[in-house]
PDB file of C-alpha atoms and ligand atoms in Angstrom:
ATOM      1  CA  UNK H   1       0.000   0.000   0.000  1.00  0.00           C
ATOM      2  CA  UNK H   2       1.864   3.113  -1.398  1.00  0.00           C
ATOM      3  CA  UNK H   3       1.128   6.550   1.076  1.00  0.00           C
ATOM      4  CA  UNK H   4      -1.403   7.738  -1.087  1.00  0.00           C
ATOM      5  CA  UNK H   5      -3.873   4.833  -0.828  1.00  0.00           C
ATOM      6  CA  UNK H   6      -3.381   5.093   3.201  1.00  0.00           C
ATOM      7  CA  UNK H   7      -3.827   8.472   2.995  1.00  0.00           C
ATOM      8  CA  UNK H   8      -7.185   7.810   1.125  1.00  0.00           C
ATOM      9  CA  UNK H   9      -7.969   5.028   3.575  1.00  0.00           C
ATOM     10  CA  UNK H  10      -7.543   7.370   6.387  1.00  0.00           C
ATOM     11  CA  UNK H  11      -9.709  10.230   4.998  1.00  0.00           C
ATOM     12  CA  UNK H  12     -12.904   7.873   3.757  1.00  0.00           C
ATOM     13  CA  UNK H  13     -15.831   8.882   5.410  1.00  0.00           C
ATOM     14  CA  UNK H  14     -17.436   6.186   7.897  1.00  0.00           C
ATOM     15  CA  UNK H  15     -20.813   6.810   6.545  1.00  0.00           C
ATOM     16  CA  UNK H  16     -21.087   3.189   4.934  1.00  0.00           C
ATOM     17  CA  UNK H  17     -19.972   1.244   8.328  1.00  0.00           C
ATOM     18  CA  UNK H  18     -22.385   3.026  10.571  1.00  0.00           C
ATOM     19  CA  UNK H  19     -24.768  -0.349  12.185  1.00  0.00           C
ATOM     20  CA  UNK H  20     -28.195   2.037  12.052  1.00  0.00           C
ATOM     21  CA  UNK H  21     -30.237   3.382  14.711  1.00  0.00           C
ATOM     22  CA  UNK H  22     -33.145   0.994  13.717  1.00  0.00           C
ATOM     23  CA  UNK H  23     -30.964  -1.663  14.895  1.00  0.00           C
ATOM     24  CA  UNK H  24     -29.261  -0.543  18.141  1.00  0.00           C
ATOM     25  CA  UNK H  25     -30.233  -1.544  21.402  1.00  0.00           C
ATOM     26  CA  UNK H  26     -30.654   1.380  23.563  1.00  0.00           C
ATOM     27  CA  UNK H  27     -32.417   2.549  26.337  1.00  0.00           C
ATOM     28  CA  UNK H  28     -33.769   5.873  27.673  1.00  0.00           C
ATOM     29  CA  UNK H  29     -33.216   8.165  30.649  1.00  0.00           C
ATOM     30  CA  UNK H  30     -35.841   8.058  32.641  1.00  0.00           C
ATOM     31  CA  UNK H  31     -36.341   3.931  32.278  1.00  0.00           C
ATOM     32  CA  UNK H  32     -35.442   1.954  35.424  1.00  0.00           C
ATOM     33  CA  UNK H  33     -32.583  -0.159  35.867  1.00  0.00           C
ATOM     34  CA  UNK H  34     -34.695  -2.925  35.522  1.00  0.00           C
ATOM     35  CA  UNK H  35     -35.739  -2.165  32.456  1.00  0.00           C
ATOM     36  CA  UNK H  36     -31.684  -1.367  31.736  1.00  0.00           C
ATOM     37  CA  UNK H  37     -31.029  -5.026  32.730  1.00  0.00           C
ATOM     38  CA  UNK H  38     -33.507  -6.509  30.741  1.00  0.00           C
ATOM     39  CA  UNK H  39     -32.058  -5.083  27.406  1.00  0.00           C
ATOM     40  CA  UNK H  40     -28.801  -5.503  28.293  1.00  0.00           C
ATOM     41  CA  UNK H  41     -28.986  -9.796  28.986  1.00  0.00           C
ATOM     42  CA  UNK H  42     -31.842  -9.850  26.047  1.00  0.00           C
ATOM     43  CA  UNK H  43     -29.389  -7.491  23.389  1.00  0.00           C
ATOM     44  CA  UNK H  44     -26.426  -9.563  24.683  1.00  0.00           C
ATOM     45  CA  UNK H  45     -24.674  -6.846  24.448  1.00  0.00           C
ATOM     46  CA  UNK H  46     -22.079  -5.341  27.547  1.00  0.00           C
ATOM     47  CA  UNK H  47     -23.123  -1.656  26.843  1.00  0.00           C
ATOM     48  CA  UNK H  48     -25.893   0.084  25.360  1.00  0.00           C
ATOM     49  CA  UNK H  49     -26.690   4.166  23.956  1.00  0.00           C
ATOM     50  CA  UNK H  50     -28.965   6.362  26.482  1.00  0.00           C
ATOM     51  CA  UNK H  51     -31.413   8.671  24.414  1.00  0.00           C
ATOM     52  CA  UNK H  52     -33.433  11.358  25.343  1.00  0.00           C
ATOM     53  CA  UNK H  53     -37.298  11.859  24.408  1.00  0.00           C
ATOM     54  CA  UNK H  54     -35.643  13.446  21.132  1.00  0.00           C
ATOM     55  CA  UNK H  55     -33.544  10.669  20.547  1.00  0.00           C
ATOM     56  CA  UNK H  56     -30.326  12.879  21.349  1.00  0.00           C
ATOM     57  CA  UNK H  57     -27.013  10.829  22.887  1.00  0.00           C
ATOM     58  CA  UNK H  58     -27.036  11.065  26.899  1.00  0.00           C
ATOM     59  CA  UNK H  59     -24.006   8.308  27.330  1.00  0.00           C
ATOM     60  CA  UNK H  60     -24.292   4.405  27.829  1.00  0.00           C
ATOM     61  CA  UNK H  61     -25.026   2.115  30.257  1.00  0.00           C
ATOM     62  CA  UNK H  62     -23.616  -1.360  30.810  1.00  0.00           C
ATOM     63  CA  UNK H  63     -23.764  -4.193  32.945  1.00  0.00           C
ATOM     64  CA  UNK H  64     -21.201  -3.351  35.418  1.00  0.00           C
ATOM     65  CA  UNK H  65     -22.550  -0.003  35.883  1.00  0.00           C
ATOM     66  CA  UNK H  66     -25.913  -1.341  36.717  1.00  0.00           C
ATOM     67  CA  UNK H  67     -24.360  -4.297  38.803  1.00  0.00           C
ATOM     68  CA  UNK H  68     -22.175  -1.319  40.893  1.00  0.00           C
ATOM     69  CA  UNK H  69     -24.954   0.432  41.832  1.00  0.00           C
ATOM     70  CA  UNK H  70     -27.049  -1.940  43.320  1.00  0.00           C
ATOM     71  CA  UNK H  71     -23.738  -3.948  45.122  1.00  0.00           C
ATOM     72  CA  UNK H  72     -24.755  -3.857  49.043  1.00  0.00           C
ATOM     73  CA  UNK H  73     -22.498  -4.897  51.376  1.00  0.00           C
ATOM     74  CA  UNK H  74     -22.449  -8.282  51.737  1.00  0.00           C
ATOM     75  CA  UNK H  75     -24.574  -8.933  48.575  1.00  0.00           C
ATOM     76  CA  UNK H  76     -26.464  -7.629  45.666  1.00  0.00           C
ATOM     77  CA  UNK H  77     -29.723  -5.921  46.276  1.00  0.00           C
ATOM     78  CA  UNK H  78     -31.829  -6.574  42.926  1.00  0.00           C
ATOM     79  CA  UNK H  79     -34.846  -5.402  44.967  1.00  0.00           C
ATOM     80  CA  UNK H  80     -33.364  -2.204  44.540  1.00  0.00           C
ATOM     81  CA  UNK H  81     -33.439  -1.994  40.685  1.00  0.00           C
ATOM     82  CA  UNK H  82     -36.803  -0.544  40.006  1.00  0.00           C
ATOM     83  CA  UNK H  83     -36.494   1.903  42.383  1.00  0.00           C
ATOM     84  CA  UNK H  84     -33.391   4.024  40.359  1.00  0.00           C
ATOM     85  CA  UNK H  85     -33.305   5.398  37.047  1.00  0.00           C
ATOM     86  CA  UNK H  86     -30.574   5.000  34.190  1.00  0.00           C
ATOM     87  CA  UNK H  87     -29.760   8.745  34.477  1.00  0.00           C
ATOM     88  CA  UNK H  88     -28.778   8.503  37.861  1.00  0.00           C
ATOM     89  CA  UNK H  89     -26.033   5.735  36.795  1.00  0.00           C
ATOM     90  CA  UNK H  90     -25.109   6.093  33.214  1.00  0.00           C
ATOM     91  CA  UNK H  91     -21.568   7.294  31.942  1.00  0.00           C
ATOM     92  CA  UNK H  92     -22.385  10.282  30.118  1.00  0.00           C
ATOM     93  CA  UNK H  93     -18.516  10.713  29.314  1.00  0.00           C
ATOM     94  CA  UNK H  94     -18.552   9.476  25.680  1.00  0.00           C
ATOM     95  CA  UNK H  95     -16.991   9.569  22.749  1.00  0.00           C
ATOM     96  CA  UNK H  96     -19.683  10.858  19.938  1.00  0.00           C
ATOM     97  CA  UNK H  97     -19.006  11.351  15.867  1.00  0.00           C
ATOM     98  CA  UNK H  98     -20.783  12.865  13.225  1.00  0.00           C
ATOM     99  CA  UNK H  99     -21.005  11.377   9.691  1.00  0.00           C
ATOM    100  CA  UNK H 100     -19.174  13.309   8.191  1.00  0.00           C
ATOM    101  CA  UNK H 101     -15.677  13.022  10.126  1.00  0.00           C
ATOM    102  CA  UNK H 102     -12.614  10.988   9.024  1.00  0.00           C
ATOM    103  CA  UNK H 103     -12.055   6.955   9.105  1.00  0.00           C
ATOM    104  CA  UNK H 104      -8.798   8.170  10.934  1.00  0.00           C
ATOM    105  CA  UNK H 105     -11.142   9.639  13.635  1.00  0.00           C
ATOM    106  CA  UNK H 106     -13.213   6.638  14.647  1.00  0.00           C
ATOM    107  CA  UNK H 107     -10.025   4.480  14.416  1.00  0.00           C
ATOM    108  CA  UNK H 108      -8.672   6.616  17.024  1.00  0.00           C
ATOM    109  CA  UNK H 109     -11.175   6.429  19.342  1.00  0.00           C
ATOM    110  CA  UNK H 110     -11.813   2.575  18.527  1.00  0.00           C
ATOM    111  CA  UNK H 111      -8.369   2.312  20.384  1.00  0.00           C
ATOM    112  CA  UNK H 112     -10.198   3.152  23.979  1.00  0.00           C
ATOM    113  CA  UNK H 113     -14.332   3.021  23.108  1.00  0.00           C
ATOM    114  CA  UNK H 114     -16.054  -0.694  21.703  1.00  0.00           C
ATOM    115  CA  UNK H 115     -18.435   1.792  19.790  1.00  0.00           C
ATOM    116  CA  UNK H 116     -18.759   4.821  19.051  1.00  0.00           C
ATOM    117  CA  UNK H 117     -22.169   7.073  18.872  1.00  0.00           C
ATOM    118  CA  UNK H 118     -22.970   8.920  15.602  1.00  0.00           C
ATOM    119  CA  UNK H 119     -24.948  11.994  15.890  1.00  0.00           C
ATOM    120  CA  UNK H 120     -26.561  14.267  13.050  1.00  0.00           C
ATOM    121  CA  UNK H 121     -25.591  18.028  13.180  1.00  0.00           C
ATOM    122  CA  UNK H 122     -28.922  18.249  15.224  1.00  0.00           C
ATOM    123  CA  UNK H 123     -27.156  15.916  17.732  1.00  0.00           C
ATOM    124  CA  UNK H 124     -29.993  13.376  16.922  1.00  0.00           C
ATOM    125  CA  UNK H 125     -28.824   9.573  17.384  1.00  0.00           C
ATOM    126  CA  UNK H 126     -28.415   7.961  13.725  1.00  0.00           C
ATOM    127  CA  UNK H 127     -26.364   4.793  15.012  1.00  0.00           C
ATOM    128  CA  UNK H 128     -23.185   3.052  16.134  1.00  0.00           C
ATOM    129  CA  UNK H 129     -19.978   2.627  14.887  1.00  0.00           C
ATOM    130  CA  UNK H 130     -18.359  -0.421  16.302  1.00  0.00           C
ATOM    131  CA  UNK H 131     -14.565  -1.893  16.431  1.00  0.00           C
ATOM    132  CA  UNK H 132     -15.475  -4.733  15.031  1.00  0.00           C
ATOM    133  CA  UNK H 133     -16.639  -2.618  11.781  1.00  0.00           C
ATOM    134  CA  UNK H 134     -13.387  -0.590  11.810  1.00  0.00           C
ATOM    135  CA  UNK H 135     -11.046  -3.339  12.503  1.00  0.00           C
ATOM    136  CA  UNK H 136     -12.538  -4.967   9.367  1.00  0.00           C
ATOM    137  CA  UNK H 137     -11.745  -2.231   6.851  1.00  0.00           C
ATOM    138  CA  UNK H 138      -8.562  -2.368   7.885  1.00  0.00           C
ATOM    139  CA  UNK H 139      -8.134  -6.335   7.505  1.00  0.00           C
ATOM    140  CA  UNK H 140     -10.061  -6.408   4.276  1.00  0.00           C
ATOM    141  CA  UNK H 141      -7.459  -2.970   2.866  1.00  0.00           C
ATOM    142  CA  UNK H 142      -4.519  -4.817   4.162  1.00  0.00           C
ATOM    143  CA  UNK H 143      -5.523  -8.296   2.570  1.00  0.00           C
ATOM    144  CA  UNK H 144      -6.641  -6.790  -0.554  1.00  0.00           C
ATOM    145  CA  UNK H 145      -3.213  -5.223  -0.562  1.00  0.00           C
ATOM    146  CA  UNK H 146      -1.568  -8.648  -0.275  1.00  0.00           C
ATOM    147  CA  UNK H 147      -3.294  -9.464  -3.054  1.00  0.00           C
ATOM    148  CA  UNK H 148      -2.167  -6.813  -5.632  1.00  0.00           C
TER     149      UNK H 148
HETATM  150  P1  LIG O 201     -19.808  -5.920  23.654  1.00  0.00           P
HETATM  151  O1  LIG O 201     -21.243  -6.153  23.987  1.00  0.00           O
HETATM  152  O2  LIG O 201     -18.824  -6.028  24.781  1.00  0.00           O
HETATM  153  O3  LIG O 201     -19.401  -6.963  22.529  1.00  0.00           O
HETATM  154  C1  LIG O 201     -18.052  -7.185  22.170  1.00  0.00           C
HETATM  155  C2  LIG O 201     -18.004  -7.964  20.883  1.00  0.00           C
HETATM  156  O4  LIG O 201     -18.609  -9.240  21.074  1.00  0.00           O
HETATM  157  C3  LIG O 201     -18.827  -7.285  19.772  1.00  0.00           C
HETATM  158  O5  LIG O 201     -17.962  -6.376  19.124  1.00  0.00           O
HETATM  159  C4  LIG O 201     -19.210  -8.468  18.893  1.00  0.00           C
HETATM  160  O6  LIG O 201     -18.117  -8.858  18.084  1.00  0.00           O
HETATM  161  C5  LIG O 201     -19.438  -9.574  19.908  1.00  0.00           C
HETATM  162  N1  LIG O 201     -20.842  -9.602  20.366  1.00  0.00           N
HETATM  163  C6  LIG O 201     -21.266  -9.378  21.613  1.00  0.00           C
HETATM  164  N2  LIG O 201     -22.611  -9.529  21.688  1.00  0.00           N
HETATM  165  C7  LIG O 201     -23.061  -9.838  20.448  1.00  0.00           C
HETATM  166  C8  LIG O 201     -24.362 -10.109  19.871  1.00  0.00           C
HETATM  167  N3  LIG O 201     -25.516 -10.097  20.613  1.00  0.00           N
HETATM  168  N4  LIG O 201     -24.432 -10.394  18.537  1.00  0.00           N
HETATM  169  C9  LIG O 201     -23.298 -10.426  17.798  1.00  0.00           C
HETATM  170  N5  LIG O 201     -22.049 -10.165  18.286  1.00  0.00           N
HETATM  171  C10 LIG O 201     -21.920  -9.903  19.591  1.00  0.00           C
HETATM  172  P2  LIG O 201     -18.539  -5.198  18.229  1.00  0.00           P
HETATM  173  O7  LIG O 201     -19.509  -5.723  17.230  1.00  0.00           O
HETATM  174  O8  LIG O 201     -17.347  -4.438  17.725  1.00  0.00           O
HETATM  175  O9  LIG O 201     -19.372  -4.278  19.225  1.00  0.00           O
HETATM  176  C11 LIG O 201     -18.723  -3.429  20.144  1.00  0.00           C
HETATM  177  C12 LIG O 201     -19.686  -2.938  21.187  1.00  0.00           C
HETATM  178  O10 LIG O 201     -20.694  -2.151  20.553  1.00  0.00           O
HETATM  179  C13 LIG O 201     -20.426  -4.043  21.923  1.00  0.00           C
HETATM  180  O11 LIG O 201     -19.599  -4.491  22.991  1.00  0.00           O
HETATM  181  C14 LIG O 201     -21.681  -3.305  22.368  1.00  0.00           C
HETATM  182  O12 LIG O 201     -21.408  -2.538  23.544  1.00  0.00           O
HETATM  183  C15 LIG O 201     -21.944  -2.305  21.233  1.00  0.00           C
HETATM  184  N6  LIG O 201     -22.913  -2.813  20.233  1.00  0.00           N
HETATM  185  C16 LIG O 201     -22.616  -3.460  19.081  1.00  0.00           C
HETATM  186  N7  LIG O 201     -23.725  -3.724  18.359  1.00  0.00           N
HETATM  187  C17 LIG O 201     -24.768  -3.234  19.072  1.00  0.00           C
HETATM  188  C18 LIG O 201     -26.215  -3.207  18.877  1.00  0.00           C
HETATM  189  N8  LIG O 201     -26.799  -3.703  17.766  1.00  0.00           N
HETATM  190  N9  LIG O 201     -26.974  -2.633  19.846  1.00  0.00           N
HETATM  191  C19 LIG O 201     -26.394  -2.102  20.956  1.00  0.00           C
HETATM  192  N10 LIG O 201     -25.050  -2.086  21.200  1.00  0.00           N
HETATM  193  C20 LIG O 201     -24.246  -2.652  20.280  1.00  0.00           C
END
């Protein structure tokens, strides 16, 4: 791969690799923990997007997170669940994209974040960009490379 075609590489746009809203578990502010829980184990996913009424990003919520703050002292207290809301223990700390920004961006931030949240310029939620996604341009650039 001569500089130019990693340059290229670098400076696609992700459009294309975004997995869309439609079909991205995700759960709102004001549900309960409960609720939280149930997505999480039925998604099978670690981590999911919290939305607003308007759909815009608030952060994610994950297992752990949930599991934390319900830990007692001696045990965990699942009677607890329904009683707290996912704003109250979400990480609202994360990393957000729009469309429009670089491959070299959300390759970046794949280094710390399993998926990234894409916004539109209204800061609506349009979907998630995941490692997995990112890691596989890279193979399939690299392969085809091989190839050549
Ligand atoms: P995790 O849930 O920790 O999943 C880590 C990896 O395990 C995923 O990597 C995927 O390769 C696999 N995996 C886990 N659960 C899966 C399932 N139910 N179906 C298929 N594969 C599964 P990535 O695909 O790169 O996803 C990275 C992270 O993005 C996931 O971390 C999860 O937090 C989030 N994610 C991915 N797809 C999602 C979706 N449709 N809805 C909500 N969150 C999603």
């Amino acid at each position: 791969m001569n500089d130019q075609q990693i340059r290229q590489l670098l400076q696609n746009e992700i459009k294309d690799l975004i997995i869309p809203a439609s079909q991205v578990a995700h759960v709102q502010l004001n549900h309960s923990l409960e609720h939280a829980l149930l997505v999480l184990i039925k998604s099978g996913y670690s981590a999911i997007p919290v939305l607003d009424s308007e759909y815009k990003i608030c952060g994610q919520i994950s297992l752990t997170l949930i599991l934390e703050s319900i830990l007692g002292i001696e045990r965990i207290e699942y009677e607890n669940l329904h009683e707290h809301q996912v704003a109250e223990v979400m990480n609202s700390k994360i990393p957000r994209m729009k469309e429009s920004e670089t491959f070299l961006r959300a390759l970046e931030l794949s280094i710390n974040h399993p998926f990234v949240c894409m916004e539109d310029d209204a800061g609506r939620f349009v979907g998630i960009l995941t490692r997995k996604s990112i890691l596989a341009l890279v193979y399939r650039y690299f392969r085809n490379k091989k190839t050549t």
